[in-house]
PDB file of C-alpha atoms in Angstrom:
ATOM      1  CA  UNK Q   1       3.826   7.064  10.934  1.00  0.00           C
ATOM      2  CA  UNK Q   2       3.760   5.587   7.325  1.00  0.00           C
ATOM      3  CA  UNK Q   3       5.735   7.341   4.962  1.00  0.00           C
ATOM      4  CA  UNK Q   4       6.007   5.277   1.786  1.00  0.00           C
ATOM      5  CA  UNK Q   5       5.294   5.914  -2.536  1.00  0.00           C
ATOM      6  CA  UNK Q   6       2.335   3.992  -2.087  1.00  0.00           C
ATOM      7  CA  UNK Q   7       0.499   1.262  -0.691  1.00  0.00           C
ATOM      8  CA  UNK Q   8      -1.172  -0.781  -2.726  1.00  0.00           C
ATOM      9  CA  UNK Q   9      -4.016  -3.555  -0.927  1.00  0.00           C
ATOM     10  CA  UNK Q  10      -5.023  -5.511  -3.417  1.00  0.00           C
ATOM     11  CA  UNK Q  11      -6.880  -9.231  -3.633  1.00  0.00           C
ATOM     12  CA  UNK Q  12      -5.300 -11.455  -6.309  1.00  0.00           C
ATOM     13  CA  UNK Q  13      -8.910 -11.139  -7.995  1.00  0.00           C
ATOM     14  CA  UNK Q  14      -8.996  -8.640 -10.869  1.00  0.00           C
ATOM     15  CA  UNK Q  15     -12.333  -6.624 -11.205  1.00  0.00           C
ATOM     16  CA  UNK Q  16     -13.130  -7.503 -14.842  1.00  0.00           C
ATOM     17  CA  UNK Q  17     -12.840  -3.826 -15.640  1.00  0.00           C
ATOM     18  CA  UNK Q  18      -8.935  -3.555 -16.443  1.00  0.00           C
ATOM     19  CA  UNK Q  19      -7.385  -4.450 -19.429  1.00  0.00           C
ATOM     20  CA  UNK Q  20      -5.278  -7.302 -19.141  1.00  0.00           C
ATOM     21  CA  UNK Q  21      -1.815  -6.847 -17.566  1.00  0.00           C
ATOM     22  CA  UNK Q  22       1.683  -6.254 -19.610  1.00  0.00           C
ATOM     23  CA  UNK Q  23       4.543  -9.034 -19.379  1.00  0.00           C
ATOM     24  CA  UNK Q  24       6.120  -9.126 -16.249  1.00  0.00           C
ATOM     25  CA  UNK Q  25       9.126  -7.082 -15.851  1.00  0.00           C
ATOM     26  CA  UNK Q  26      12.973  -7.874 -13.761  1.00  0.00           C
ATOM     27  CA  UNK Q  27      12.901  -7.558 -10.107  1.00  0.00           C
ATOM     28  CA  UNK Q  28      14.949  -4.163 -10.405  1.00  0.00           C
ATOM     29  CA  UNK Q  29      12.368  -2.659 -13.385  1.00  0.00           C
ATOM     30  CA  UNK Q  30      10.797   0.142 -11.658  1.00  0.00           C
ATOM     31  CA  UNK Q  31       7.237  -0.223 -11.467  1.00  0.00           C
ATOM     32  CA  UNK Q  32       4.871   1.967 -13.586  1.00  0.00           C
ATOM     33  CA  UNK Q  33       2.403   3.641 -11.173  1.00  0.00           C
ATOM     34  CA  UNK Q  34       0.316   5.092 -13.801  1.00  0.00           C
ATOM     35  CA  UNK Q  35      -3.028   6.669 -11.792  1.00  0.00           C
ATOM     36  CA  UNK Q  36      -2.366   4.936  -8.810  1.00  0.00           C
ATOM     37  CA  UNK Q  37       0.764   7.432  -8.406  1.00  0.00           C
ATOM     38  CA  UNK Q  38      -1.451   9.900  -6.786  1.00  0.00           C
ATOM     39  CA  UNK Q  39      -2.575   7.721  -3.707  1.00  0.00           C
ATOM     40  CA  UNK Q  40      -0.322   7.126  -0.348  1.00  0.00           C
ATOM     41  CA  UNK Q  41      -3.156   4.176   0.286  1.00  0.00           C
ATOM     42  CA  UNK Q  42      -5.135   2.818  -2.087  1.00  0.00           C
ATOM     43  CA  UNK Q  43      -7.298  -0.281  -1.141  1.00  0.00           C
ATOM     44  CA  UNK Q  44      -9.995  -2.483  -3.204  1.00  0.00           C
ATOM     45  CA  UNK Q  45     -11.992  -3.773   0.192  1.00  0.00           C
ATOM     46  CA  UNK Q  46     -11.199  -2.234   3.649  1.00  0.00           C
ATOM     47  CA  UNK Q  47      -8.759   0.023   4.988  1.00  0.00           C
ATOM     48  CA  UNK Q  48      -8.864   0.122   8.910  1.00  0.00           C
ATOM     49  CA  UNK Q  49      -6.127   2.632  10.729  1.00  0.00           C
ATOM     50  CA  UNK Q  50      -4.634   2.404  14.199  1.00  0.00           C
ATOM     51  CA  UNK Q  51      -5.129   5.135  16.679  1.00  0.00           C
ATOM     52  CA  UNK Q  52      -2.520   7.612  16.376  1.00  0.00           C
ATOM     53  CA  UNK Q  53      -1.500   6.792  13.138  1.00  0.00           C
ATOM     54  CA  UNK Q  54      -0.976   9.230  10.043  1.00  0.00           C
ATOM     55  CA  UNK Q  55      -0.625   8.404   6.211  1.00  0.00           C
ATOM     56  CA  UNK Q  56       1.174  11.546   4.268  1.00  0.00           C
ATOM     57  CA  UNK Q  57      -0.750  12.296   1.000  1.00  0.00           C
ATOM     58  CA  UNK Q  58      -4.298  11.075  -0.472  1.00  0.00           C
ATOM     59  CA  UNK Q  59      -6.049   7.769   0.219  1.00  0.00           C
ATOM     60  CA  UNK Q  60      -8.467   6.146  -1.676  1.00  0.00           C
ATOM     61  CA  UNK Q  61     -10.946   3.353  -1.882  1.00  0.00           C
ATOM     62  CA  UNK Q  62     -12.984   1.520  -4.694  1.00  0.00           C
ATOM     63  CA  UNK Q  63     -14.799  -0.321  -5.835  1.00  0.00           C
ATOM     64  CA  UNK Q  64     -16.217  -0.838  -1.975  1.00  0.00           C
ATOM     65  CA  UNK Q  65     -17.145   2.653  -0.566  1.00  0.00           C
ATOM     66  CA  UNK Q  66     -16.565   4.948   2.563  1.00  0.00           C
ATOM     67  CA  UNK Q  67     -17.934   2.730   5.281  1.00  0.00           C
ATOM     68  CA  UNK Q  68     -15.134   0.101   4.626  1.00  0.00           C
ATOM     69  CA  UNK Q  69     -12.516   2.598   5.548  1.00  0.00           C
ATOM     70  CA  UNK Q  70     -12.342   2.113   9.571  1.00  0.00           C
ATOM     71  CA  UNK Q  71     -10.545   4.321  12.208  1.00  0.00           C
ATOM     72  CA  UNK Q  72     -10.280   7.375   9.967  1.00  0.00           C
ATOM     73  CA  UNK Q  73     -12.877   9.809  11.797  1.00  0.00           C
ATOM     74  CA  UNK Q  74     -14.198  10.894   8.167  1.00  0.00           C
ATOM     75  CA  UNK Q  75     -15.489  14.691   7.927  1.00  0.00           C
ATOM     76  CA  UNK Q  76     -18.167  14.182   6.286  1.00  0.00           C
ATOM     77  CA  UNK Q  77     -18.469  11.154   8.369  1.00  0.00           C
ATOM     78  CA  UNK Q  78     -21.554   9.573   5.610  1.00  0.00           C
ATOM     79  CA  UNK Q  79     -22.470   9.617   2.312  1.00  0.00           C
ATOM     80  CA  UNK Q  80     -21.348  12.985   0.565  1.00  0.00           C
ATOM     81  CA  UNK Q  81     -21.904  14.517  -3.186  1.00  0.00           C
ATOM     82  CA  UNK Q  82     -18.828  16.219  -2.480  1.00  0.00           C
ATOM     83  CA  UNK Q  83     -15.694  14.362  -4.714  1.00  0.00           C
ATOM     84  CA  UNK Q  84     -13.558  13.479  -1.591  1.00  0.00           C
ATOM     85  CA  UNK Q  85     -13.570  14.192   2.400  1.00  0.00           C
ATOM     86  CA  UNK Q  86     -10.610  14.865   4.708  1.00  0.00           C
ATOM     87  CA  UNK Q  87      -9.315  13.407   8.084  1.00  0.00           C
ATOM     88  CA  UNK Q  88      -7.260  14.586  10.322  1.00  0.00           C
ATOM     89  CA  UNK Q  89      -5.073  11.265  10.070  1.00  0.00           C
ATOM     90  CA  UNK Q  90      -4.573  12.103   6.563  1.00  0.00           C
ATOM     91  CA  UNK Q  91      -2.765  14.571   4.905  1.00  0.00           C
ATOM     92  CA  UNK Q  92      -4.189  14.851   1.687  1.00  0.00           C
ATOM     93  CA  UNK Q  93      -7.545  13.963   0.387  1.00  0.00           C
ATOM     94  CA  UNK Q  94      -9.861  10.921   1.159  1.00  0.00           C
ATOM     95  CA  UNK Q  95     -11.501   9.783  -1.818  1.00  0.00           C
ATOM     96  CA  UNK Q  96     -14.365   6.911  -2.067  1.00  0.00           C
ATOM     97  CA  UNK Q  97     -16.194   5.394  -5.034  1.00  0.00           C
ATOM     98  CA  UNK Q  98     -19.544   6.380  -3.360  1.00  0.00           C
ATOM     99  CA  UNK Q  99     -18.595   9.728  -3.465  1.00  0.00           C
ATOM    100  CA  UNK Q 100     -19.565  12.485  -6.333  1.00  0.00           C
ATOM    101  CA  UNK Q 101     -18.241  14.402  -8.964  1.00  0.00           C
ATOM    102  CA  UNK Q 102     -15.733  12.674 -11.187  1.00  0.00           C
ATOM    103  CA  UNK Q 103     -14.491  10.493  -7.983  1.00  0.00           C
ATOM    104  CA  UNK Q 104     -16.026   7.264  -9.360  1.00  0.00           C
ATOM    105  CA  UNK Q 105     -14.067   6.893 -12.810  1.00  0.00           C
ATOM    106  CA  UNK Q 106     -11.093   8.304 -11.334  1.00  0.00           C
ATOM    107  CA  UNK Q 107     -10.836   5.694  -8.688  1.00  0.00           C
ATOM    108  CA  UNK Q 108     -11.861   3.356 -10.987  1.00  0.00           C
ATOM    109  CA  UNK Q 109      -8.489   3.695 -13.306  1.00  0.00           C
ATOM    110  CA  UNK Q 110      -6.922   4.122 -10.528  1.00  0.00           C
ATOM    111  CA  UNK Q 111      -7.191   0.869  -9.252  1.00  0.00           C
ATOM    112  CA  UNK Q 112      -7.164  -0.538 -12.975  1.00  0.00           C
ATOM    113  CA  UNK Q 113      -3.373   0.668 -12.717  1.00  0.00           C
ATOM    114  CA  UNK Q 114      -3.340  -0.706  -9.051  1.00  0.00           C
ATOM    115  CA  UNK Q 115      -4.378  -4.367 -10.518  1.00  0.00           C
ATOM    116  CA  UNK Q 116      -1.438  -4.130 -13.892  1.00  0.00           C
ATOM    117  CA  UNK Q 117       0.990  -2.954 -10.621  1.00  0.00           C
ATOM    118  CA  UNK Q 118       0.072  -5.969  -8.570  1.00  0.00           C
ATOM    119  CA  UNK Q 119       0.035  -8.685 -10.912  1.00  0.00           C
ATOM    120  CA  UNK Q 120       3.719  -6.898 -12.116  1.00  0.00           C
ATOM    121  CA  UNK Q 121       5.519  -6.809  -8.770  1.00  0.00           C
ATOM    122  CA  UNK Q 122       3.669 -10.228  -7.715  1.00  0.00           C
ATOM    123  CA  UNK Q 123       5.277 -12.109 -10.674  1.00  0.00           C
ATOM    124  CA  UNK Q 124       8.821 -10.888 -10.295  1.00  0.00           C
ATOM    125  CA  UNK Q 125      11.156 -13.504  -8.844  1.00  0.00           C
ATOM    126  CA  UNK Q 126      12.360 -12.952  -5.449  1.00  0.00           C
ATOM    127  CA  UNK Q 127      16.022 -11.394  -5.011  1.00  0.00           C
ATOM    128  CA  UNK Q 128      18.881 -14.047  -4.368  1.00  0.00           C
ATOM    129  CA  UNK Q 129      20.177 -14.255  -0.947  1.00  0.00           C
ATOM    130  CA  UNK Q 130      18.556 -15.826   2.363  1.00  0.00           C
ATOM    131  CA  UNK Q 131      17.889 -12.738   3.576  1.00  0.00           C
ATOM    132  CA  UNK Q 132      15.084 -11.913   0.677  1.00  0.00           C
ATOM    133  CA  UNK Q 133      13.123 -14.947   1.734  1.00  0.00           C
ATOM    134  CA  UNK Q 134      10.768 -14.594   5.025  1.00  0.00           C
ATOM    135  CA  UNK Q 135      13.247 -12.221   6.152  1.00  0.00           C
ATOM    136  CA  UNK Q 136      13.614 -12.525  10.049  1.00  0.00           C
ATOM    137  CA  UNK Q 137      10.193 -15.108   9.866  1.00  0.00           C
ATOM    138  CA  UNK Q 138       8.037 -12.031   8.789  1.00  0.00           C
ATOM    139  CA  UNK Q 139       8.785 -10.537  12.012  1.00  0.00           C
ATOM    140  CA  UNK Q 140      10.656  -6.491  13.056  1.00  0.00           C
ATOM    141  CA  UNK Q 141      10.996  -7.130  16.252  1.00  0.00           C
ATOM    142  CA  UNK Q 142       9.360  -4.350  18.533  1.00  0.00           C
ATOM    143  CA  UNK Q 143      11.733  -1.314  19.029  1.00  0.00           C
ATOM    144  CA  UNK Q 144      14.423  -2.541  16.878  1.00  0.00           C
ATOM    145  CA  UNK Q 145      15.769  -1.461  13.589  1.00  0.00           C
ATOM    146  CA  UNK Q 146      16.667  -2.911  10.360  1.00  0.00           C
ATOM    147  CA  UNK Q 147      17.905  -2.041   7.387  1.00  0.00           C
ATOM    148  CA  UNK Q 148      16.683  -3.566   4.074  1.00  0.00           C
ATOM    149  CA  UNK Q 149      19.027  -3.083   0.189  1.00  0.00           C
ATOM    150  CA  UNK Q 150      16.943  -2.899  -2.549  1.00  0.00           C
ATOM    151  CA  UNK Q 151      15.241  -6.089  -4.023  1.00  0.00           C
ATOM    152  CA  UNK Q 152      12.073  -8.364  -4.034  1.00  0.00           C
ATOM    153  CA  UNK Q 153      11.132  -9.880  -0.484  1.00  0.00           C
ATOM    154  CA  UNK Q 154       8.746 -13.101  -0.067  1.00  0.00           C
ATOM    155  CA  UNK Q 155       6.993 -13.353   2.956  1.00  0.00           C
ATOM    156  CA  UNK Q 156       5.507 -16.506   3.354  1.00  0.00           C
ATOM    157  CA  UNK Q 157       2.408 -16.073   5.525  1.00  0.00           C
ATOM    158  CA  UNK Q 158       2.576 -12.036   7.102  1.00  0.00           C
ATOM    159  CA  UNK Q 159       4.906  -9.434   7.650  1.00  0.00           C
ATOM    160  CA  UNK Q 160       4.585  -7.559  11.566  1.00  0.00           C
ATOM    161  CA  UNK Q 161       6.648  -4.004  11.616  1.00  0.00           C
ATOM    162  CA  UNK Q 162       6.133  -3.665  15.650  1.00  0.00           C
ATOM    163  CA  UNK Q 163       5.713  -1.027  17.436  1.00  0.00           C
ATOM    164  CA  UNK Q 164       8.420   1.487  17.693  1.00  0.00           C
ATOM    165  CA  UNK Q 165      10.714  -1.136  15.387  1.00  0.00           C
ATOM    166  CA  UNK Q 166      12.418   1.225  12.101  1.00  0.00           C
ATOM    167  CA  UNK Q 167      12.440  -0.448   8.661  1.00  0.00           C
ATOM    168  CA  UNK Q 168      15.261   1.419   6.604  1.00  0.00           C
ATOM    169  CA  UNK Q 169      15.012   0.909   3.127  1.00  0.00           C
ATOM    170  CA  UNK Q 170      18.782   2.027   1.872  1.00  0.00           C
ATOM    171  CA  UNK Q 171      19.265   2.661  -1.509  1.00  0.00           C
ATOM    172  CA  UNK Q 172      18.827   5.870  -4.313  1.00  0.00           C
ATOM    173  CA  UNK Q 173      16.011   7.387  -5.695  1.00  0.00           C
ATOM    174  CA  UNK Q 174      15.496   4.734  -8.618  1.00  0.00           C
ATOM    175  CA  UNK Q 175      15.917   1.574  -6.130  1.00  0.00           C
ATOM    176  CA  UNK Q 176      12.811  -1.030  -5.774  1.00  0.00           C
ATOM    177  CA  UNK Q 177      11.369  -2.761  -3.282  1.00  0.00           C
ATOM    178  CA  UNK Q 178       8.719  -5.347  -3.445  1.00  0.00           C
ATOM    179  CA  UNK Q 179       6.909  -7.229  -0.675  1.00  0.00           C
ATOM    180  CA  UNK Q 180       5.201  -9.960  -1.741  1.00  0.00           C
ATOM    181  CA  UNK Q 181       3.191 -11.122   1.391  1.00  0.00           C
ATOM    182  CA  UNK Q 182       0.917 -14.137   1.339  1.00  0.00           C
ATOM    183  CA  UNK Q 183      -0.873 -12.734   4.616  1.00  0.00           C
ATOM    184  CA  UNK Q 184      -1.515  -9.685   5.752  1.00  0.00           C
ATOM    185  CA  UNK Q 185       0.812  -6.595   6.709  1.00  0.00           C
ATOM    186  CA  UNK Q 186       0.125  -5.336  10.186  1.00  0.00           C
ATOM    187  CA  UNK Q 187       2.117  -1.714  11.011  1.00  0.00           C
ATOM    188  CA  UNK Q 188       2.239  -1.539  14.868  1.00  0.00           C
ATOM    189  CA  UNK Q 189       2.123   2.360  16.825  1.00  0.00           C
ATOM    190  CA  UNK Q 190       5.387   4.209  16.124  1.00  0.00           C
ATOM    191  CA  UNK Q 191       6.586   1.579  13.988  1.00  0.00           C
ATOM    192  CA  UNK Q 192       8.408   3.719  10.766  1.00  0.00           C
ATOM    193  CA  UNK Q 193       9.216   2.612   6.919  1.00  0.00           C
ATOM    194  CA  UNK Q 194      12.219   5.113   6.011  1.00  0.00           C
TER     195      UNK Q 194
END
């Protein structure tokens, strides 16, 4: 079960379309969503999910379309004029950039704000402290938990939440956390982010 403000997937390539990116802000700015606000997931290339997992609100991809999103058991499963489809691991809205209505251009600035957000949190320095710095090797241990204060976190090559393990993020409503992973972040079964 993923419960987070949003995940963002995003390549360090921009897609031309964006306007360039503001100045990068302190590692406890909050970050400025913008249009990307309205998105649980929103990915650039591929988004594959596990088998039993669930992602609470809307999910989005662009500028690659529908088939790149993997696992999701789409209804409609193809191409669609409608502006989104729905799956049953998803509790909002599944939107593509091959699908109609105004879906396109809204995806489109969407991941324009996605882009300004990445280059943002990838430019803040990482917090002081060992523990900020490939915390526990990039690894939550299977079935454990751990509890992570507010900050910026540098993972060196991936980070692996595993299965059953709890990540608690502690802190109050206007608290930040960044991951900055060089690899990729895999989510095990029954792994949570609280």
């Amino acid at each position: 079960h993923i419960r987070l403000g949003l995940l963002l997937l995003c390549s360090t390539a921009s897609s031309g379309a964006c306007p360039p990116s503001p100045p990068p802000k302190s590692a406890t700015a909050p970050v400025e969503l913008g249009g990307a606000r309205d998105f649980a997931l929103l990915a650039k290339d591929a988004a594959t999910s596990a088998v039993g997992a669930t992602f609470v609100g809307d999910l989005g991809i662009s500028p690659h379309g529908y088939v790149e999103l993997t696992g999701f058991a789409l209804n409609p499963a193809g191409a669609t004029t409608d502006p989104f489809s729905t799956s049953p691991q998803v509790s909002g809205l599944v939107y593509a950039s091959d699908y109609g209505g105004g879906t396109p251009a809204m995806l489109e600035a969407a991941v324009c704000d996605m882009e300004a957000i990445y280059f943002d949190a990838a430019s803040r320095p990482v917090s002081s402290g060992p523990s900020y710095s490939n915390f526990q090797g990039g690894n939550v241990a299977t079935n454990t938990e751990v509890t992570l204060a507010a900050g910026v976190y540098k993972f060196d090559t991936l980070l692996q939440i595993g299965a059953g393990a709890t990540l608690n993020l502690v802190g109050s409503s206007s608290s930040v956390w960044i991951f900055q992973i060089a690899g990729y972040l895999n989510v095990d079964a029954d792994a949570k982010v609280v």
